[in-house]
GROMACS .gro file of C-alpha atoms in nm:
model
  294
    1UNK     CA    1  -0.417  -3.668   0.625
    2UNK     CA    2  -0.158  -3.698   0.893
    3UNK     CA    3  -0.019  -3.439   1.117
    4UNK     CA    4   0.358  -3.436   0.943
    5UNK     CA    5   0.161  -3.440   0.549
    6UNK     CA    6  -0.050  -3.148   0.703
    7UNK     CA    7   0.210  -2.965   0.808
    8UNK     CA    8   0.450  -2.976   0.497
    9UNK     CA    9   0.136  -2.888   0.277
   10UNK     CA   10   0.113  -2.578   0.483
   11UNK     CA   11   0.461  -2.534   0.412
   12UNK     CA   12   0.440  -2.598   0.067
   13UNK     CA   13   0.153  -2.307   0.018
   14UNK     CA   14   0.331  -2.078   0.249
   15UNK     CA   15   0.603  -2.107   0.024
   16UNK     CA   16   0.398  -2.064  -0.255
   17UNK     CA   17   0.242  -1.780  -0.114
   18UNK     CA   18   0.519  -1.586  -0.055
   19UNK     CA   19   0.699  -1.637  -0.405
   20UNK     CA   20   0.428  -1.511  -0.575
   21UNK     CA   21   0.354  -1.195  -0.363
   22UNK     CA   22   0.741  -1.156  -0.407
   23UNK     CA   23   0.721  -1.138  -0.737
   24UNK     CA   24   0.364  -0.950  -0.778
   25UNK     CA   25   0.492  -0.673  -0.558
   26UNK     CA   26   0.789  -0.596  -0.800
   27UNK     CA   27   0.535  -0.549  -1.088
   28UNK     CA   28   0.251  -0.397  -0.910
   29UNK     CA   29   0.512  -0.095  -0.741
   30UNK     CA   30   0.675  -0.027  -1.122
   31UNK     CA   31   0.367   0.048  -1.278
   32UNK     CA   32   0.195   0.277  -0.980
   33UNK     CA   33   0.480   0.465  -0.856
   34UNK     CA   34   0.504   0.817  -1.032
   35UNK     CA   35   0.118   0.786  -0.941
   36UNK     CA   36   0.218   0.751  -0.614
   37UNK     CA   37   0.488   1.040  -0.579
   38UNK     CA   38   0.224   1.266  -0.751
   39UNK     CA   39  -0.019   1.142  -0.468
   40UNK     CA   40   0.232   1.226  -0.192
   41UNK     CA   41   0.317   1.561  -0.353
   42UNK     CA   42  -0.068   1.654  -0.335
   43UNK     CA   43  -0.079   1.551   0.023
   44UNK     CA   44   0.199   1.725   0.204
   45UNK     CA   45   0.179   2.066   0.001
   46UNK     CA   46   0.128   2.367   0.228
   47UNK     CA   47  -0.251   2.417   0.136
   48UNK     CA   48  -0.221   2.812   0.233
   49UNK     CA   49   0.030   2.833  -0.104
   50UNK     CA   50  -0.024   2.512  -0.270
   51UNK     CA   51   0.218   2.440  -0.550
   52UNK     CA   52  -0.025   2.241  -0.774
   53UNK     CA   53  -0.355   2.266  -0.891
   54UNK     CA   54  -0.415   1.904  -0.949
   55UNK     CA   55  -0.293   1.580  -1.039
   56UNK     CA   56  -0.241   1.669  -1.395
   57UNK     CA   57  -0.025   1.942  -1.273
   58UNK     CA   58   0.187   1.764  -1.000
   59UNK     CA   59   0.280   1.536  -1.292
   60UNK     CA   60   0.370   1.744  -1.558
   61UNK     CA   61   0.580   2.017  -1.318
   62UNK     CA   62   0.736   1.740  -1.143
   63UNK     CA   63   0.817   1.579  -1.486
   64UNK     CA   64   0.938   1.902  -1.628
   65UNK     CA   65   1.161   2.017  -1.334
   66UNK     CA   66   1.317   1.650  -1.254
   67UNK     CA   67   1.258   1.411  -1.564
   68UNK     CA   68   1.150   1.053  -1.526
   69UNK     CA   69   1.358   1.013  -1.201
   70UNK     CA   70   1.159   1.230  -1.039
   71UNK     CA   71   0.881   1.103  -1.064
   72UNK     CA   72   1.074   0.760  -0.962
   73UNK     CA   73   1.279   0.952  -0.660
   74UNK     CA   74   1.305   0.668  -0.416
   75UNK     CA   75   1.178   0.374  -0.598
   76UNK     CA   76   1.433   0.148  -0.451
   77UNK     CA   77   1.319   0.119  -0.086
   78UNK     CA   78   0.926   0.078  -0.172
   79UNK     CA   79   1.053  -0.200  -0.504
   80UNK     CA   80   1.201  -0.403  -0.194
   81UNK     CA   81   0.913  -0.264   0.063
   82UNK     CA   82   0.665  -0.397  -0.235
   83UNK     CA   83   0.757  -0.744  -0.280
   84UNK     CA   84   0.782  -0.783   0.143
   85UNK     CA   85   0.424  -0.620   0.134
   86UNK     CA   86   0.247  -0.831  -0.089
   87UNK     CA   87   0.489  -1.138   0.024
   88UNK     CA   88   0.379  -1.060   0.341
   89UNK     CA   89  -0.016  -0.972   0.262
   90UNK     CA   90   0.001  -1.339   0.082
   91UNK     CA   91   0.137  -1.514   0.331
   92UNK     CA   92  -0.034  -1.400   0.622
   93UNK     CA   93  -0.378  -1.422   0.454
   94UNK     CA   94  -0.321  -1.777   0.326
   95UNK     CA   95  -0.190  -1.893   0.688
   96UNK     CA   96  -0.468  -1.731   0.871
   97UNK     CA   97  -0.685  -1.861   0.605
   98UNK     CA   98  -0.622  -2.204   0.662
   99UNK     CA   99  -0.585  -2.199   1.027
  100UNK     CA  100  -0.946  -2.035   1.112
  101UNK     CA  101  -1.150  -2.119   0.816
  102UNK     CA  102  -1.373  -2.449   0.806
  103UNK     CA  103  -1.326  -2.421   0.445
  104UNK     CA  104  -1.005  -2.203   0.299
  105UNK     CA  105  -1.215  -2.228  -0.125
  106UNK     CA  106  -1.540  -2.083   0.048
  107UNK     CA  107  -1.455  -1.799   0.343
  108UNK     CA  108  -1.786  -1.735   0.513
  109UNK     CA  109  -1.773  -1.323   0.562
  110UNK     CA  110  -1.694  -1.339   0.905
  111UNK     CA  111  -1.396  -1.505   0.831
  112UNK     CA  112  -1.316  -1.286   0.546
  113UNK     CA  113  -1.379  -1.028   0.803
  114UNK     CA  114  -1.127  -1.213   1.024
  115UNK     CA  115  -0.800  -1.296   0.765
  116UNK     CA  116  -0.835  -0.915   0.606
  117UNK     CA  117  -0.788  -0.806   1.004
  118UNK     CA  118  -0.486  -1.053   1.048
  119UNK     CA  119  -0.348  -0.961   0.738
  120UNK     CA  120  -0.381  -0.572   0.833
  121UNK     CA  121  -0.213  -0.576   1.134
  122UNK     CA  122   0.091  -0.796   1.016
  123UNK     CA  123   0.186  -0.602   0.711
  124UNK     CA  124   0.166  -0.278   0.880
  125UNK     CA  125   0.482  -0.362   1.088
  126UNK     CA  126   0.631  -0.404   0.719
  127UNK     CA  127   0.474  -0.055   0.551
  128UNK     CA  128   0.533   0.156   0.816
  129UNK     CA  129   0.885   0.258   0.804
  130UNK     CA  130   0.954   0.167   0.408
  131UNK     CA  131   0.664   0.421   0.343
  132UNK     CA  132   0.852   0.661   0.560
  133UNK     CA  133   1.144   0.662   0.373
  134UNK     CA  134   0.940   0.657   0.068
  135UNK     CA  135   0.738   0.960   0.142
  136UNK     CA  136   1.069   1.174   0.299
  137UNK     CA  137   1.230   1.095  -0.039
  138UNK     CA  138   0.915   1.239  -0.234
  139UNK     CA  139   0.825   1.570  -0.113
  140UNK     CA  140   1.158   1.709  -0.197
  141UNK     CA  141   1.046   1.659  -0.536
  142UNK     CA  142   0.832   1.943  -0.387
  143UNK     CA  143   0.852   2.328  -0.576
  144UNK     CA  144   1.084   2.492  -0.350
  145UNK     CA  145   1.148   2.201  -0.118
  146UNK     CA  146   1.465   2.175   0.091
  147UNK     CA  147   1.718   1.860  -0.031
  148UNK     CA  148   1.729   1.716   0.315
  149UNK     CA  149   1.806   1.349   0.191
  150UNK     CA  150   2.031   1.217  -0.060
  151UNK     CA  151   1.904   0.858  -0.088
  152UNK     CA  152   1.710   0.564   0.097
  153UNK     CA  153   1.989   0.472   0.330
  154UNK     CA  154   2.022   0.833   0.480
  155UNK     CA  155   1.642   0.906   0.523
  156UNK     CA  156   1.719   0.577   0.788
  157UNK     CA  157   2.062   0.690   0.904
  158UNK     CA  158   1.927   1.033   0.983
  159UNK     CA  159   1.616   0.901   1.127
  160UNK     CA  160   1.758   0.701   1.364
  161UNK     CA  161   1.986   0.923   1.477
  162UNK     CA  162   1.803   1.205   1.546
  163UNK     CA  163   1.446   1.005   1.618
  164UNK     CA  164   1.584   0.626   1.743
  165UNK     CA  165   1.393   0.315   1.598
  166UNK     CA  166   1.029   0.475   1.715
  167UNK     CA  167   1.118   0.731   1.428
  168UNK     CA  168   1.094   0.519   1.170
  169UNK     CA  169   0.744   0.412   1.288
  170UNK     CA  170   0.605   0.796   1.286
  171UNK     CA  171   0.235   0.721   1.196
  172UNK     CA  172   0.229   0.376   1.263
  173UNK     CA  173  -0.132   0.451   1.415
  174UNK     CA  174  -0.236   0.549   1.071
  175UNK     CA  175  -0.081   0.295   0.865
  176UNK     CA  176  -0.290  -0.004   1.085
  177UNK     CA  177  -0.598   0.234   1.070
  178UNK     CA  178  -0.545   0.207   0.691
  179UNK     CA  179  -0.447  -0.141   0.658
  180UNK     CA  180  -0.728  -0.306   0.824
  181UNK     CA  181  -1.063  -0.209   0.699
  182UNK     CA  182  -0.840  -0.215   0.345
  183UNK     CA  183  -0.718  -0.477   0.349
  184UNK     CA  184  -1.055  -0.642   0.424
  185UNK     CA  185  -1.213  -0.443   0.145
  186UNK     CA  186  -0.895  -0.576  -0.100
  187UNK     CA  187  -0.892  -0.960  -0.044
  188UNK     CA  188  -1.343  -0.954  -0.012
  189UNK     CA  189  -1.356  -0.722  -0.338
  190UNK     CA  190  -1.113  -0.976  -0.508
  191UNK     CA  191  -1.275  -1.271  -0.392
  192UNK     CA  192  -1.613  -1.150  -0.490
  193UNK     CA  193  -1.545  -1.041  -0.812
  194UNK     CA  194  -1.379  -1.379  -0.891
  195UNK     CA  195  -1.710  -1.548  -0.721
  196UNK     CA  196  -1.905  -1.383  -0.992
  197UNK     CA  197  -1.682  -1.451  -1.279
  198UNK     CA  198  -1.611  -1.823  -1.212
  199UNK     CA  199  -1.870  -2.050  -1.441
  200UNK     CA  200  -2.119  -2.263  -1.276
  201UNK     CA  201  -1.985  -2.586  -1.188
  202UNK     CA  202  -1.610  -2.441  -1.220
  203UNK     CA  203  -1.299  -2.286  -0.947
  204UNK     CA  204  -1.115  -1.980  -0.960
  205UNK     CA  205  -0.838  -2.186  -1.160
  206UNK     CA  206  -1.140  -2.163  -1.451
  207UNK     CA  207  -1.126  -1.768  -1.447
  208UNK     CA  208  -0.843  -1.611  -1.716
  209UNK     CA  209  -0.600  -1.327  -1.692
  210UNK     CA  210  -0.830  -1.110  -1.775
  211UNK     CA  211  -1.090  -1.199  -1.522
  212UNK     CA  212  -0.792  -1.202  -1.263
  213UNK     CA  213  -0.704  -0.831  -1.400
  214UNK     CA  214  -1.056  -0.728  -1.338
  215UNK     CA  215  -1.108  -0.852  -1.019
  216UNK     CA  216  -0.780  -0.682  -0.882
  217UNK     CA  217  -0.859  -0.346  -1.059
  218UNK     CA  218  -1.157  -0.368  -0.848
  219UNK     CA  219  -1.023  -0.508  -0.528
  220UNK     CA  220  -0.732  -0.185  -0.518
  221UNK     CA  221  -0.999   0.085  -0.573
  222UNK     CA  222  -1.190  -0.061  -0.260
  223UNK     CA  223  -0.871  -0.054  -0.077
  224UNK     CA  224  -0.795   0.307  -0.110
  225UNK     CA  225  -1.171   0.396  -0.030
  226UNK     CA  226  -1.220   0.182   0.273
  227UNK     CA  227  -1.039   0.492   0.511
  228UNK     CA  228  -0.840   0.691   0.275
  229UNK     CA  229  -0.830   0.975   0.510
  230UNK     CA  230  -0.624   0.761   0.710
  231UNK     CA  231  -0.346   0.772   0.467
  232UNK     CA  232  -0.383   1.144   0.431
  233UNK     CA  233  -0.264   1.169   0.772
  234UNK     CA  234   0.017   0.948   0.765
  235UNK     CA  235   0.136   1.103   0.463
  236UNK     CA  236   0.158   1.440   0.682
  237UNK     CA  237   0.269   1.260   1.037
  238UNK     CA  238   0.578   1.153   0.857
  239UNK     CA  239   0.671   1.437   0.673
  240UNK     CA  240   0.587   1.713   0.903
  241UNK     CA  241   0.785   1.765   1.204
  242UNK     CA  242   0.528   1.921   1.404
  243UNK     CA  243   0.269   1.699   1.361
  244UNK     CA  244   0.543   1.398   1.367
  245UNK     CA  245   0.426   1.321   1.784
  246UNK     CA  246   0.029   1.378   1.711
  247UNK     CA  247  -0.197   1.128   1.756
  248UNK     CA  248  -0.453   1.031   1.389
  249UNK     CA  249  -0.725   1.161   1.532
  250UNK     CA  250  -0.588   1.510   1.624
  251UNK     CA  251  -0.402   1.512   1.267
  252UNK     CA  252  -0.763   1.444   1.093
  253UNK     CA  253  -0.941   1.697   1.297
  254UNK     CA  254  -0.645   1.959   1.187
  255UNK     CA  255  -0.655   1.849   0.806
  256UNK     CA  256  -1.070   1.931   0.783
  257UNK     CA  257  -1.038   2.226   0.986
  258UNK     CA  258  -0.780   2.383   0.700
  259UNK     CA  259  -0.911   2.216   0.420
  260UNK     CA  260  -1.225   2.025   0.475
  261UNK     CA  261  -1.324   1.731   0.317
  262UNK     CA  262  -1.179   1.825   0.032
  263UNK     CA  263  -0.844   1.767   0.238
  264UNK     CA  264  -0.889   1.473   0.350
  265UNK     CA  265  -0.944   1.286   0.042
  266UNK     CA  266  -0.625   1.453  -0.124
  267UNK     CA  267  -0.490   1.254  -0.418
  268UNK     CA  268  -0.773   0.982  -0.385
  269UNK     CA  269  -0.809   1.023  -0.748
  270UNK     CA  270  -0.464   0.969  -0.863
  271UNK     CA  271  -0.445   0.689  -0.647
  272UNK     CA  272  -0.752   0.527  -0.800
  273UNK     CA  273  -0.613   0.575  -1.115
  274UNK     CA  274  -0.298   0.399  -1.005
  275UNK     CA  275  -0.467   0.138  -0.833
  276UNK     CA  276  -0.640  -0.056  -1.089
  277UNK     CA  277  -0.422  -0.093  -1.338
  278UNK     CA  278  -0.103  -0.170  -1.043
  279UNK     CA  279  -0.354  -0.388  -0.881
  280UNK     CA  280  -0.466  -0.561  -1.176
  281UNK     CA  281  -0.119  -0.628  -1.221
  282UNK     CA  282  -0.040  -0.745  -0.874
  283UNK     CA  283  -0.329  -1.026  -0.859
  284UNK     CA  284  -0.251  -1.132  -1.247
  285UNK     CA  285   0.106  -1.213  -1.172
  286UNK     CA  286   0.024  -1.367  -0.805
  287UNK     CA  287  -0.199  -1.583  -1.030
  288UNK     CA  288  -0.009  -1.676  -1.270
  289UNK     CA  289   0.312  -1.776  -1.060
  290UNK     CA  290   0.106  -1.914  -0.778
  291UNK     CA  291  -0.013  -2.216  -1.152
  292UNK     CA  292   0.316  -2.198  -1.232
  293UNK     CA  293   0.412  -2.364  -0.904
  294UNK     CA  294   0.151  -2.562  -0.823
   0.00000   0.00000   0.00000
């Protein structure tokens, strides 16, 4: 293969790549965010008076005091923060994929090891400040919480006013220390699960939807439980002015002090919950578009 035929297949999948997490992202954030606005709720409640007992509780209160669109509150910013994600997550996993493995079909685990890393550290620069909107937009759905923010747009007008660009990357720290060991969990989950469903003598292309379904389902719930604490933190950095300038590891030390461990693994249910089905979703779709276009 020449050098010009190499490089416009590259292009080619990169192109690929990045329609298909486009369009996965949109799917994956409808179906998992009132999960994920319950999860936030759980997480930045003031555990000396907490306002919810549980999961099952967030939802129905928040439900019953603001509808459906509460539960939505913010959608728009993480819908369009979604699709860059998983654009993003595709992208740079496929690129670094071909450009350090021997073989892109057959990762060897340090290599796995290697693209998950990669991938981490690029799409953090993308979740950082859309999941800072998100979560400013979701605890007012709080009991009792002040209406700081009207919409998206002045969660970033206000941030940047009163905190300059560096505001919009409050807990940036956490967001990497999230991303990577998850994101190595997600894409070696996925690709093991589809290792063990793909018949002898067969590819990937052999597995179904359902297979595809499965292995995502699994590959989100390793995610979240690579360094969920992590995520706990962030969740607090960016919602809490006075913990807004403190480092992760000060923030985690705080959380098990008041809470424990219980506390730092706030709303890793609900998120599990969300996660396979959304996830399931995500890798389906990415599947099935990434056929469509080959």
């Amino acid at each position: 293969m020449s050098h010009e035929t190499a490089q416009k297949s590259l292009f080619l999948e990169t192109l690929k790549n990045f329609i298909a997490g486009t369009t996965s992202g949109f799917s994956g954030k409808l179906v998992e965010y009132p999960f994920d606005t319950v999860k936030v709720l759980l997480q930045t409640q003031d555990p000396a008076k907490p306002s919810y007992t549980g999961s099952i509780h967030c939802f129905f209160t928040t439900w019953r005091n603001h509808g459906i669109r509460g539960l939505y509150r913010g959608l728009l910013t993480p819908l369009l923060g979604s699709a860059m994600e998983n654009a993003a997550l595709f992208t740079s996993y496929g690129w670094i994929k071909s450009t350090v493995a021997a073989n892109p079909n057959k990762l060897s685990f340090f290599e796995l090891v290697l693209c998950g890393i990669g991938t981490g550290v690029s799409v953090g620069f993308v979740l950082t400040p859309v999941e800072l909107v998100k979560c400013r937009l979701q605890v007012q759905q709080s009991v009792g919480a002040q209406q700081r923010y009207r919409n998206p747009m002045d969660v970033i007008t206000q941030t940047l006013k009163s905190e300059g660009i560096i505001g919009m990357y409050r807990g940036h720290t956490s967001t990497l220390a999230r991303e990577i060991p998850g994101n190595v969990a997600w894409f070696g989950m996925y690709d093991l699960v589809c290792t063990l469903l793909t018949p002898k003598g067969g590819s990937k292309n052999d597995i179904n939807t359902l297979g595809h379904m499965l292995a995502g389902a699994s590959a989100g719930v390793s995610y979240w439980s690579a360094f969920f604490p992590a995520d706990v933190a962030k969740s607090k950095i960016q919602t809490d002015p006075a913990l807004s300038t403190e480092p992760l590891w000060r923030v985690l030390r705080l959380i098990y002090r008041q809470e424990g461990i219980r506390g730092l693994y706030s709303g890793w249910g609900i998120t599990c919950v969300r996660a396979a089905p959304s996830h399931a979703c995500i890798f389906a779709t990415y599947e099935l578009v990434a056929k469509v276009l080959d």
